[in-house]
């Protein structure tokens, strides 16, 4: 007992470094530090408050966040999250990315081809179920297979009994497993989107900077049985916004962080993964810019992909910069060495989990190029090629027991996969030919002409020749063909002469071998030994050490707060006047071009209305579209970016100058009414058209007539 107590005391002193400082933390809803918020801000969210916010939050399956903002199924997110749908609907000579979109009536609301929204309705700890089949002495590879099988079984049973989307989520590298139950919506219709120039004003030069002047928003409506859903949980709209020092909450789905990873894992990202990604992003950006310069139509087709790549390039460049900070990396290494020394002292006969993970990183480094280009399809940069991969694999995986399949083809995932496969979204073969040809050439350069995968892919031809033939002759751009192959199973796939199916069928054995090596020698080791390290953290702090982000719902909090940069005070908010001034300073030329709708409406606007603001709330990629909420449970804004200093939040949190950037609720209303004449939408947000249940700051429910001014 004394020995155990001594270990806890030693770990307590070491693990103080892992406590959340300031407003740090992307917290689980079932482990939110209410007492910590109360101690700093004097407000303690009730369980009813937390439940209401959780049920009002939504996840966009294309990588973003959002929320419900009316009882009639109205949801909103960022323009850059909704842009895929906006572009998909831009057919028949229409370009809604350029002109914007507004459905003046419900009948005009346009259905997105393949958008899925998820609402987290239940959380269950299933750690014991996932681990119950593991046996002492089991290899990491065998343990990993047992865990994956258990997770698939749990998800399958849940989906059958509830009819919901059920995902087992791994936390703390594999020490904790939670079953997340989602209400899924697939009839999602576009209601409003501003012009791209307004949503992404300042373009790539202003991306990840502040001050900003962007209207980065899009509104959708959710339907079921061809009617708007009726919601009991949604967030009311604040007309008064925020002021300096206000407490705010951010409810969203941060994609991935690496704050709890080992030094070896971070060094792998710094030395191998991030530099390779950055090089690839630069290449693809140049390719799309060249493609877009050939015609106005090409520019329209490539616009959203180009934006995404430019955003990724800037983000990963910032992440890499954080890992190249020698002082922070030295601090991380020092903390780790203290933990290791204590662990070894108390577990002299046990293997070192940090060494095991370091060895796994060596394996991953050695296999990085073939894994990335062949299994993860960097070498096959084509939507049609990805369809072919899914069709080839799902036909084989469905013949296996659910627990033995690759995770993405388990029964509980098939409905979402089918929605993607059978999407009616337009596919542009002109762009597909260019991107596939370039990525095949890139793969040949990376792996070498003598690589088995390269030889099987190119068969003596040039990369461009293979791409031209494959894209030109494939029929996979026809939804009916994809359905026929999917429903035909292995027989149809094996009999198919479609060039992309043949290509994916040919390289699949090589790709699967790489996947198995990764699962057995990297992922399983990270789970096993990462879980051991997590236990050390739990010895002192339990769930108070929040887990790394996993694109699952989290709640962050912080304060509305400006900052000082290079001796200059940066105010917490910007306004419309600043936006017009910023455009004028650049002669209103791209990417600082304000649309005609803005220029024509200038005289009608209250130019002092706040447009964007910053807070200390802890965010990362995936939080885009997260609602910003005050303690009354009202929307005061929406997250759309962070400044460049916030990118280090992938690895460690600071709040000296790092900030989350939001669109202000008041600026949204001002724009809707006085620029876009979208009064029907503005009225719905203001609550002028219906009655609704609201949640007050003490968590109590009341029914009140919604009015234009906040309660």
mmCIF file with all atom_site columns, C-alpha atoms in Angstrom, residues 78 80 200 203-204 206-210 212 214 216 307 311 314-315 612-615 617 619-620 623-625 638-644 646-647 649 659-663:
data_model
loop_
_atom_site.group_PDB
_atom_site.id
_atom_site.type_symbol
_atom_site.label_atom_id
_atom_site.label_alt_id
_atom_site.label_comp_id
_atom_site.label_asym_id
_atom_site.label_entity_id
_atom_site.label_seq_id
_atom_site.pdbx_PDB_ins_code
_atom_site.Cartn_x
_atom_site.Cartn_y
_atom_site.Cartn_z
_atom_site.occupancy
_atom_site.B_iso_or_equiv
_atom_site.pdbx_formal_charge
_atom_site.auth_seq_id
_atom_site.auth_comp_id
_atom_site.auth_asym_id
_atom_site.auth_atom_id
_atom_site.pdbx_PDB_model_num
ATOM 1  C CA . UNK A 1 78  ? -19.246 27.750 -42.147 1.00 0.00 ? 78  UNK A CA 1
ATOM 2  C CA . UNK A 1 80  ? -16.116 26.454 -46.255 1.00 0.00 ? 80  UNK A CA 1
ATOM 3  C CA . UNK A 1 200 ? -13.434 34.033 -47.731 1.00 0.00 ? 200 UNK A CA 1
ATOM 4  C CA . UNK A 1 203 ? -8.349  34.775 -49.442 1.00 0.00 ? 203 UNK A CA 1
ATOM 5  C CA . UNK A 1 204 ? -5.275  32.734 -48.728 1.00 0.00 ? 204 UNK A CA 1
ATOM 6  C CA . UNK A 1 206 ? -5.534  36.481 -44.749 1.00 0.00 ? 206 UNK A CA 1
ATOM 7  C CA . UNK A 1 207 ? -6.205  32.830 -43.885 1.00 0.00 ? 207 UNK A CA 1
ATOM 8  C CA . UNK A 1 208 ? -5.127  32.045 -40.297 1.00 0.00 ? 208 UNK A CA 1
ATOM 9  C CA . UNK A 1 209 ? -4.668  35.741 -39.569 1.00 0.00 ? 209 UNK A CA 1
ATOM 10 C CA . UNK A 1 210 ? -6.465  38.399 -37.574 1.00 0.00 ? 210 UNK A CA 1
ATOM 11 C CA . UNK A 1 212 ? -10.528 39.357 -40.277 1.00 0.00 ? 212 UNK A CA 1
ATOM 12 C CA . UNK A 1 214 ? -15.380 37.298 -43.227 1.00 0.00 ? 214 UNK A CA 1
ATOM 13 C CA . UNK A 1 216 ? -18.060 32.515 -43.360 1.00 0.00 ? 216 UNK A CA 1
ATOM 14 C CA . UNK A 1 307 ? -9.289  26.400 -51.370 1.00 0.00 ? 307 UNK A CA 1
ATOM 15 C CA . UNK A 1 311 ? -6.005  25.865 -46.281 1.00 0.00 ? 311 UNK A CA 1
ATOM 16 C CA . UNK A 1 314 ? -1.102  26.781 -44.351 1.00 0.00 ? 314 UNK A CA 1
ATOM 17 C CA . UNK A 1 315 ? -2.371  24.646 -41.468 1.00 0.00 ? 315 UNK A CA 1
ATOM 18 C CA . UNK A 1 612 ? -15.672 39.023 -36.408 1.00 0.00 ? 612 UNK A CA 1
ATOM 19 C CA . UNK A 1 613 ? -14.209 38.571 -32.917 1.00 0.00 ? 613 UNK A CA 1
ATOM 20 C CA . UNK A 1 614 ? -11.607 36.492 -31.104 1.00 0.00 ? 614 UNK A CA 1
ATOM 21 C CA . UNK A 1 615 ? -11.612 34.356 -27.946 1.00 0.00 ? 615 UNK A CA 1
ATOM 22 C CA . UNK A 1 617 ? -11.564 29.040 -26.583 1.00 0.00 ? 617 UNK A CA 1
ATOM 23 C CA . UNK A 1 619 ? -10.128 24.783 -31.021 1.00 0.00 ? 619 UNK A CA 1
ATOM 24 C CA . UNK A 1 620 ? -8.448  22.968 -33.908 1.00 0.00 ? 620 UNK A CA 1
ATOM 25 C CA . UNK A 1 623 ? -14.171 22.966 -35.130 1.00 0.00 ? 623 UNK A CA 1
ATOM 26 C CA . UNK A 1 624 ? -15.050 24.976 -38.231 1.00 0.00 ? 624 UNK A CA 1
ATOM 27 C CA . UNK A 1 625 ? -18.752 25.777 -37.938 1.00 0.00 ? 625 UNK A CA 1
ATOM 28 C CA . UNK A 1 638 ? -19.641 30.768 -35.062 1.00 0.00 ? 638 UNK A CA 1
ATOM 29 C CA . UNK A 1 639 ? -16.029 29.565 -35.204 1.00 0.00 ? 639 UNK A CA 1
ATOM 30 C CA . UNK A 1 640 ? -14.432 29.829 -38.642 1.00 0.00 ? 640 UNK A CA 1
ATOM 31 C CA . UNK A 1 641 ? -10.693 30.104 -38.081 1.00 0.00 ? 641 UNK A CA 1
ATOM 32 C CA . UNK A 1 642 ? -7.815  30.623 -35.695 1.00 0.00 ? 642 UNK A CA 1
ATOM 33 C CA . UNK A 1 643 ? -4.902  32.990 -36.022 1.00 0.00 ? 643 UNK A CA 1
ATOM 34 C CA . UNK A 1 644 ? -1.551  31.554 -37.094 1.00 0.00 ? 644 UNK A CA 1
ATOM 35 C CA . UNK A 1 646 ? -3.273  29.027 -32.630 1.00 0.00 ? 646 UNK A CA 1
ATOM 36 C CA . UNK A 1 647 ? -1.947  26.268 -34.900 1.00 0.00 ? 647 UNK A CA 1
ATOM 37 C CA . UNK A 1 649 ? -2.709  24.104 -30.259 1.00 0.00 ? 649 UNK A CA 1
ATOM 38 C CA . UNK A 1 659 ? -6.935  32.993 -30.564 1.00 0.00 ? 659 UNK A CA 1
ATOM 39 C CA . UNK A 1 660 ? -10.000 31.357 -32.083 1.00 0.00 ? 660 UNK A CA 1
ATOM 40 C CA . UNK A 1 661 ? -11.740 33.578 -34.661 1.00 0.00 ? 661 UNK A CA 1
ATOM 41 C CA . UNK A 1 662 ? -15.541 33.808 -34.877 1.00 0.00 ? 662 UNK A CA 1
ATOM 42 C CA . UNK A 1 663 ? -18.257 35.467 -36.965 1.00 0.00 ? 663 UNK A CA 1
#
